[in-house]
mmCIF file of C-alpha atoms in Angstrom:
data_model
loop_
_atom_site.group_PDB
_atom_site.id
_atom_site.type_symbol
_atom_site.label_atom_id
_atom_site.label_comp_id
_atom_site.label_asym_id
_atom_site.label_seq_id
_atom_site.Cartn_x
_atom_site.Cartn_y
_atom_site.Cartn_z
ATOM 1 C CA UNK A 56 19.672 3.075 -10.450
ATOM 2 C CA UNK A 57 18.059 3.045 -7.010
ATOM 3 C CA UNK A 58 16.340 6.354 -7.709
ATOM 4 C CA UNK A 59 14.955 4.936 -10.961
ATOM 5 C CA UNK A 60 13.560 1.884 -9.142
ATOM 6 C CA UNK A 61 11.971 4.034 -6.426
ATOM 7 C CA UNK A 62 10.420 6.387 -8.998
ATOM 8 C CA UNK A 63 8.955 3.500 -11.022
ATOM 9 C CA UNK A 64 7.591 1.842 -7.878
ATOM 10 C CA UNK A 65 6.019 5.130 -6.769
ATOM 11 C CA UNK A 66 4.336 5.477 -10.149
ATOM 12 C CA UNK A 67 2.942 1.953 -9.940
ATOM 13 C CA UNK A 68 1.805 2.633 -6.364
ATOM 14 C CA UNK A 69 -0.150 5.684 -7.504
ATOM 15 C CA UNK A 70 -1.701 3.678 -10.322
ATOM 16 C CA UNK A 71 -2.794 0.873 -7.966
ATOM 17 C CA UNK A 72 -4.143 3.378 -5.441
ATOM 18 C CA UNK A 73 -6.260 5.094 -8.102
ATOM 19 C CA UNK A 74 -7.710 1.750 -9.211
ATOM 20 C CA UNK A 75 -8.581 0.833 -5.623
ATOM 21 C CA UNK A 76 -10.272 4.175 -4.979
ATOM 22 C CA UNK A 77 -12.376 3.739 -8.116
ATOM 23 C CA UNK A 78 -13.637 0.355 -6.882
ATOM 24 C CA UNK A 79 -15.593 1.890 -4.034
ATOM 25 C CA UNK A 80 -17.766 -1.134 -3.240
ATOM 26 C CA UNK A 81 -14.745 -3.392 -2.774
ATOM 27 C CA UNK A 82 -12.934 -0.733 -0.760
ATOM 28 C CA UNK A 83 -15.901 -0.128 1.536
ATOM 29 C CA UNK A 84 -16.344 -3.848 2.186
ATOM 30 C CA UNK A 85 -12.661 -4.305 3.025
ATOM 31 C CA UNK A 86 -12.870 -1.381 5.480
ATOM 32 C CA UNK A 87 -16.190 -2.342 7.070
ATOM 33 C CA UNK A 88 -15.854 -6.119 7.444
ATOM 34 C CA UNK A 89 -13.169 -6.034 10.184
ATOM 35 C CA UNK A 90 -15.269 -3.526 12.129
ATOM 36 C CA UNK A 91 -18.397 -5.665 11.800
ATOM 37 C CA UNK A 92 -16.503 -8.753 12.944
ATOM 38 C CA UNK A 93 -15.112 -6.794 15.906
ATOM 39 C CA UNK A 94 -18.669 -5.812 16.871
ATOM 40 C CA UNK A 95 -19.837 -9.397 16.432
ATOM 41 C CA UNK A 96 -17.143 -10.915 18.642
ATOM 42 C CA UNK A 97 -17.297 -8.153 21.245
ATOM 43 C CA UNK A 98 -21.050 -7.915 21.736
ATOM 44 C CA UNK A 99 -22.289 -11.364 20.670
ATOM 45 C CA UNK A 100 -19.516 -13.805 21.609
ATOM 46 C CA UNK A 101 -17.408 -11.692 23.968
ATOM 47 C CA UNK A 102 -19.666 -12.150 26.973
ATOM 48 C CA UNK A 103 -19.181 -15.910 26.818
ATOM 49 C CA UNK A 104 -15.390 -15.783 26.385
ATOM 50 C CA UNK A 105 -13.213 -15.368 29.473
ATOM 51 C CA UNK A 106 -9.813 -13.852 28.697
ATOM 52 C CA UNK A 107 -9.075 -12.453 32.153
ATOM 53 C CA UNK A 108 -9.964 -8.882 31.262
ATOM 54 C CA UNK A 109 -12.028 -6.715 28.893
ATOM 55 C CA UNK A 110 -12.636 -8.726 25.751
ATOM 56 C CA UNK A 111 -12.413 -5.644 23.521
ATOM 57 C CA UNK A 112 -8.824 -5.076 24.649
ATOM 58 C CA UNK A 113 -8.063 -8.708 23.846
ATOM 59 C CA UNK A 114 -9.668 -8.823 20.416
ATOM 60 C CA UNK A 115 -8.410 -5.579 18.839
ATOM 61 C CA UNK A 116 -4.922 -6.943 17.955
ATOM 62 C CA UNK A 117 -6.636 -9.881 16.265
ATOM 63 C CA UNK A 118 -8.780 -7.512 14.229
ATOM 64 C CA UNK A 119 -5.589 -5.823 13.019
ATOM 65 C CA UNK A 120 -4.410 -9.125 11.560
ATOM 66 C CA UNK A 121 -7.847 -9.785 10.128
ATOM 67 C CA UNK A 122 -7.660 -6.504 8.201
ATOM 68 C CA UNK A 123 -4.578 -7.823 6.402
ATOM 69 C CA UNK A 124 -6.402 -11.028 5.515
ATOM 70 C CA UNK A 125 -9.428 -9.280 4.044
ATOM 71 C CA UNK A 126 -7.341 -6.787 2.097
ATOM 72 C CA UNK A 127 -5.103 -9.484 0.599
ATOM 73 C CA UNK A 128 -7.944 -10.411 -1.744
ATOM 74 C CA UNK A 129 -7.850 -6.937 -3.310
ATOM 75 C CA UNK A 130 -4.086 -7.179 -3.867
ATOM 76 C CA UNK A 131 -4.251 -10.642 -5.437
ATOM 77 C CA UNK A 132 -7.188 -9.664 -7.637
ATOM 78 C CA UNK A 133 -5.436 -6.481 -8.774
ATOM 79 C CA UNK A 134 -2.295 -8.376 -9.773
ATOM 80 C CA UNK A 135 -4.289 -11.024 -11.638
ATOM 81 C CA UNK A 136 -6.262 -8.329 -13.452
ATOM 82 C CA UNK A 137 -3.045 -6.681 -14.618
ATOM 83 C CA UNK A 138 -1.772 -10.021 -15.876
ATOM 84 C CA UNK A 139 -4.948 -10.937 -17.759
ATOM 85 C CA UNK A 140 -5.892 -7.593 -19.327
ATOM 86 C CA UNK A 141 -2.517 -6.975 -20.981
ATOM 87 C CA UNK A 142 -1.349 -4.170 -18.686
ATOM 88 C CA UNK A 143 1.861 -5.955 -17.705
ATOM 89 C CA UNK A 144 2.691 -6.666 -21.362
ATOM 90 C CA UNK A 145 2.380 -2.952 -22.040
ATOM 91 C CA UNK A 146 4.623 -2.079 -19.091
ATOM 92 C CA UNK A 147 7.299 -4.470 -20.363
ATOM 93 C CA UNK A 148 7.651 -2.339 -23.503
ATOM 94 C CA UNK A 149 8.465 0.739 -21.420
ATOM 95 C CA UNK A 150 11.930 1.682 -20.122
ATOM 96 C CA UNK A 151 11.096 0.942 -16.496
ATOM 97 C CA UNK A 152 11.997 -1.445 -13.693
ATOM 98 C CA UNK A 153 9.869 -4.462 -14.570
ATOM 99 C CA UNK A 154 9.169 -5.633 -11.021
ATOM 100 C CA UNK A 155 7.944 -2.122 -10.144
ATOM 101 C CA UNK A 156 4.388 -3.183 -10.989
ATOM 102 C CA UNK A 157 4.580 -5.902 -8.310
ATOM 103 C CA UNK A 158 6.275 -3.621 -5.770
ATOM 104 C CA UNK A 159 3.621 -0.990 -6.485
ATOM 105 C CA UNK A 160 0.863 -3.448 -5.599
ATOM 106 C CA UNK A 161 2.650 -4.324 -2.359
ATOM 107 C CA UNK A 162 3.141 -0.659 -1.426
ATOM 108 C CA UNK A 163 -0.515 0.110 -2.159
ATOM 109 C CA UNK A 164 -1.626 -2.939 -0.183
ATOM 110 C CA UNK A 165 0.481 -1.855 2.790
ATOM 111 C CA UNK A 166 -0.923 1.687 2.714
ATOM 112 C CA UNK A 167 -4.511 0.464 2.333
ATOM 113 C CA UNK A 168 -4.122 -2.057 5.152
ATOM 114 C CA UNK A 169 -2.644 0.466 7.553
ATOM 115 C CA UNK A 170 -5.511 2.868 6.839
ATOM 116 C CA UNK A 171 -8.049 0.070 7.433
ATOM 117 C CA UNK A 172 -6.321 -0.886 10.683
ATOM 118 C CA UNK A 173 -6.262 2.755 11.784
ATOM 119 C CA UNK A 174 -10.010 3.063 11.178
ATOM 120 C CA UNK A 175 -10.718 -0.184 13.049
ATOM 121 C CA UNK A 176 -8.632 0.952 16.027
ATOM 122 C CA UNK A 177 -10.372 4.352 16.044
ATOM 123 C CA UNK A 178 -13.772 2.618 16.185
ATOM 124 C CA UNK A 179 -12.477 0.372 18.984
ATOM 125 C CA UNK A 180 -11.396 3.438 20.971
ATOM 126 C CA UNK A 181 -14.890 4.876 20.598
ATOM 127 C CA UNK A 182 -16.274 1.567 21.901
ATOM 128 C CA UNK A 183 -14.018 1.718 24.957
ATOM 129 C CA UNK A 184 -10.677 0.269 23.906
ATOM 130 C CA UNK A 185 -8.039 1.635 26.258
ATOM 131 C CA UNK A 186 -4.533 0.262 25.644
ATOM 132 C CA UNK A 187 -1.764 1.088 28.122
ATOM 133 C CA UNK A 188 0.975 1.482 25.517
ATOM 134 C CA UNK A 189 3.060 4.629 25.324
ATOM 135 C CA UNK A 190 4.305 6.215 22.083
ATOM 136 C CA UNK A 191 7.152 3.699 21.721
ATOM 137 C CA UNK A 192 4.769 0.809 22.304
ATOM 138 C CA UNK A 193 2.433 2.081 19.611
ATOM 139 C CA UNK A 194 5.348 2.595 17.236
ATOM 140 C CA UNK A 195 6.675 -0.914 17.825
ATOM 141 C CA UNK A 196 3.191 -2.413 17.394
ATOM 142 C CA UNK A 197 2.701 -0.463 14.147
ATOM 143 C CA UNK A 198 6.052 -1.699 12.817
ATOM 144 C CA UNK A 199 5.166 -5.299 13.716
ATOM 145 C CA UNK A 200 1.819 -5.011 11.953
ATOM 146 C CA UNK A 201 3.447 -3.328 8.932
ATOM 147 C CA UNK A 202 5.958 -6.190 8.681
ATOM 148 C CA UNK A 203 3.145 -8.743 8.820
ATOM 149 C CA UNK A 204 1.079 -6.843 6.252
ATOM 150 C CA UNK A 205 4.058 -6.585 3.880
ATOM 151 C CA UNK A 206 4.594 -10.344 4.104
ATOM 152 C CA UNK A 207 0.904 -10.999 3.435
ATOM 153 C CA UNK A 208 0.953 -8.615 0.463
ATOM 154 C CA UNK A 209 3.884 -10.455 -1.154
ATOM 155 C CA UNK A 210 2.067 -13.766 -0.659
ATOM 156 C CA UNK A 211 -1.048 -12.205 -2.223
ATOM 157 C CA UNK A 212 0.999 -10.947 -5.189
ATOM 158 C CA UNK A 213 2.408 -14.446 -5.747
ATOM 159 C CA UNK A 214 -1.100 -15.925 -5.602
ATOM 160 C CA UNK A 215 -2.343 -13.298 -8.044
ATOM 161 C CA UNK A 216 0.359 -14.316 -10.522
ATOM 162 C CA UNK A 217 -0.435 -18.047 -10.405
ATOM 163 C CA UNK A 218 -4.207 -17.604 -10.575
ATOM 164 C CA UNK A 219 -5.892 -18.145 -13.935
ATOM 165 C CA UNK A 220 -8.227 -15.175 -13.505
ATOM 166 C CA UNK A 221 -9.079 -12.447 -10.957
ATOM 167 C CA UNK A 222 -11.941 -14.461 -9.464
ATOM 168 C CA UNK A 223 -9.621 -17.382 -8.767
ATOM 169 C CA UNK A 224 -7.043 -14.996 -7.291
ATOM 170 C CA UNK A 225 -9.568 -13.743 -4.757
ATOM 171 C CA UNK A 226 -10.487 -17.305 -3.863
ATOM 172 C CA UNK A 227 -6.881 -18.316 -3.270
ATOM 173 C CA UNK A 228 -6.589 -15.744 -0.486
ATOM 174 C CA UNK A 229 -9.317 -17.370 1.641
ATOM 175 C CA UNK A 230 -6.641 -19.325 3.521
ATOM 176 C CA UNK A 231 -4.967 -16.047 4.530
ATOM 177 C CA UNK A 232 -8.260 -14.728 5.899
ATOM 178 C CA UNK A 233 -8.938 -17.977 7.772
ATOM 179 C CA UNK A 234 -5.588 -18.344 9.560
ATOM 180 C CA UNK A 235 -6.208 -15.665 12.270
ATOM 181 C CA UNK A 236 -9.337 -17.503 13.421
ATOM 182 C CA UNK A 237 -7.238 -20.561 14.351
ATOM 183 C CA UNK A 238 -4.898 -18.610 16.605
ATOM 184 C CA UNK A 239 -4.964 -16.630 19.823
ATOM 185 C CA UNK A 240 -6.525 -13.670 18.000
ATOM 186 C CA UNK A 241 -10.034 -14.279 19.367
ATOM 187 C CA UNK A 242 -9.682 -16.928 22.084
ATOM 188 C CA UNK A 243 -6.847 -18.214 24.214
ATOM 189 C CA UNK A 244 -5.213 -21.278 22.702
ATOM 190 C CA UNK A 245 -5.421 -23.047 26.071
ATOM 191 C CA UNK A 246 -9.178 -23.427 25.543
ATOM 192 C CA UNK A 247 -8.719 -25.360 22.281
ATOM 193 C CA UNK A 248 -8.583 -29.153 21.920
ATOM 194 C CA UNK A 249 -5.046 -30.515 22.104
ATOM 195 C CA UNK A 250 -4.887 -31.487 18.430
ATOM 196 C CA UNK A 251 -5.889 -27.965 17.381
ATOM 197 C CA UNK A 252 -3.858 -26.139 20.012
ATOM 198 C CA UNK A 253 -0.589 -27.398 18.565
ATOM 199 C CA UNK A 254 -1.383 -25.865 15.185
ATOM 200 C CA UNK A 255 -2.738 -22.637 16.696
ATOM 201 C CA UNK A 256 0.423 -22.056 18.732
ATOM 202 C CA UNK A 257 2.835 -22.801 15.882
ATOM 203 C CA UNK A 258 1.492 -20.760 13.005
ATOM 204 C CA UNK A 259 2.262 -17.141 12.030
ATOM 205 C CA UNK A 260 -0.784 -15.350 13.421
ATOM 206 C CA UNK A 261 -0.365 -16.350 17.073
ATOM 207 C CA UNK A 262 3.159 -14.972 17.724
ATOM 208 C CA UNK A 263 2.349 -11.823 15.752
ATOM 209 C CA UNK A 264 -0.900 -11.135 17.595
ATOM 210 C CA UNK A 265 0.648 -11.945 20.994
ATOM 211 C CA UNK A 266 3.532 -9.578 20.269
ATOM 212 C CA UNK A 267 1.197 -6.763 19.230
ATOM 213 C CA UNK A 268 -1.089 -7.450 22.200
ATOM 214 C CA UNK A 269 1.816 -7.262 24.642
ATOM 215 C CA UNK A 270 3.113 -4.042 23.110
ATOM 216 C CA UNK A 271 -0.311 -2.382 23.283
ATOM 217 C CA UNK A 272 -1.013 -3.685 26.791
ATOM 218 C CA UNK A 273 2.208 -2.091 27.958
ATOM 219 C CA UNK A 274 3.746 -5.416 29.028
ATOM 220 C CA UNK A 275 6.327 -5.508 26.221
ATOM 221 C CA UNK A 276 6.874 -7.683 23.182
ATOM 222 C CA UNK A 277 7.556 -10.766 25.281
ATOM 223 C CA UNK A 278 8.910 -14.118 24.176
ATOM 224 C CA UNK A 279 6.838 -14.208 20.976
ATOM 225 C CA UNK A 280 8.633 -11.312 19.267
ATOM 226 C CA UNK A 281 11.456 -13.365 17.777
ATOM 227 C CA UNK A 282 9.076 -15.942 16.311
ATOM 228 C CA UNK A 283 6.787 -13.190 15.018
ATOM 229 C CA UNK A 284 9.594 -11.426 13.159
ATOM 230 C CA UNK A 285 10.965 -14.727 11.837
ATOM 231 C CA UNK A 286 7.541 -15.768 10.505
ATOM 232 C CA UNK A 287 6.996 -12.406 8.812
ATOM 233 C CA UNK A 288 10.453 -12.333 7.220
ATOM 234 C CA UNK A 289 10.121 -15.959 6.118
ATOM 235 C CA UNK A 290 6.667 -15.525 4.617
ATOM 236 C CA UNK A 291 7.679 -12.284 2.950
ATOM 237 C CA UNK A 292 10.737 -13.956 1.438
ATOM 238 C CA UNK A 293 8.658 -16.873 0.159
ATOM 239 C CA UNK A 294 6.132 -14.488 -1.380
ATOM 240 C CA UNK A 295 8.811 -12.264 -2.908
ATOM 241 C CA UNK A 296 10.815 -15.132 -4.404
ATOM 242 C CA UNK A 297 7.683 -16.909 -5.603
ATOM 243 C CA UNK A 298 6.330 -13.759 -7.215
ATOM 244 C CA UNK A 299 9.677 -12.936 -8.848
ATOM 245 C CA UNK A 300 10.107 -16.439 -10.272
ATOM 246 C CA UNK A 301 6.552 -16.590 -11.574
ATOM 247 C CA UNK A 302 6.759 -13.087 -13.038
ATOM 248 C CA UNK A 303 9.999 -13.956 -14.833
ATOM 249 C CA UNK A 304 8.480 -17.215 -16.131
ATOM 250 C CA UNK A 305 5.454 -15.385 -17.498
ATOM 251 C CA UNK A 306 7.728 -12.834 -19.175
ATOM 252 C CA UNK A 307 9.455 -15.607 -21.124
ATOM 253 C CA UNK A 308 6.211 -16.952 -22.589
#
């Protein structure tokens, strides 16, 4: 049974990956936008922002989260397209694990996001990014980012299922892309007005980015790690349950 589920999910992953690679303009934009924003903040705004050290080192973990936000639009749009063009109805007639199409989108979104993050980090290294993390620090940071990306992908899948069309699905993900800006991803929360600081310090992006930043700086995960994991698991569970319920409801129509 488990082998059947894994095989079906792998097939759906390959299908989603092929569709993404064919949409080269969308793929290029999702890969380039985080890099352009990193250049913008580093060389335009970075000189005016005091973070107690090189701004590039501070901003790179935030760019990692931003990659997940930009790429969530592709995942949501892909799911909505499958729902509106009859692909899912065709899959339901096949002897396969029905939720494999959703899991395939999540797996493809995770792979695409990690590639985008890897490219962004490589560009940052060329620009002078020099983290102090050792191999274990990098591994822990990668796992934290992967957990966050997986949660975001499940939320994107759920949004893709409730959207009326692919265009609306892409629009629904704007909130995901906006959240990292109101966090410690680009500026320290202590510089924000009190009414905004409370939100910035108690939303998912801040504990995740602070955990990744500490791991890459070589100072350790710190006190934010527990909250970061809890937020990711909670959001992933909400996305998974929401997507499963909506998918089942659509199947009964």
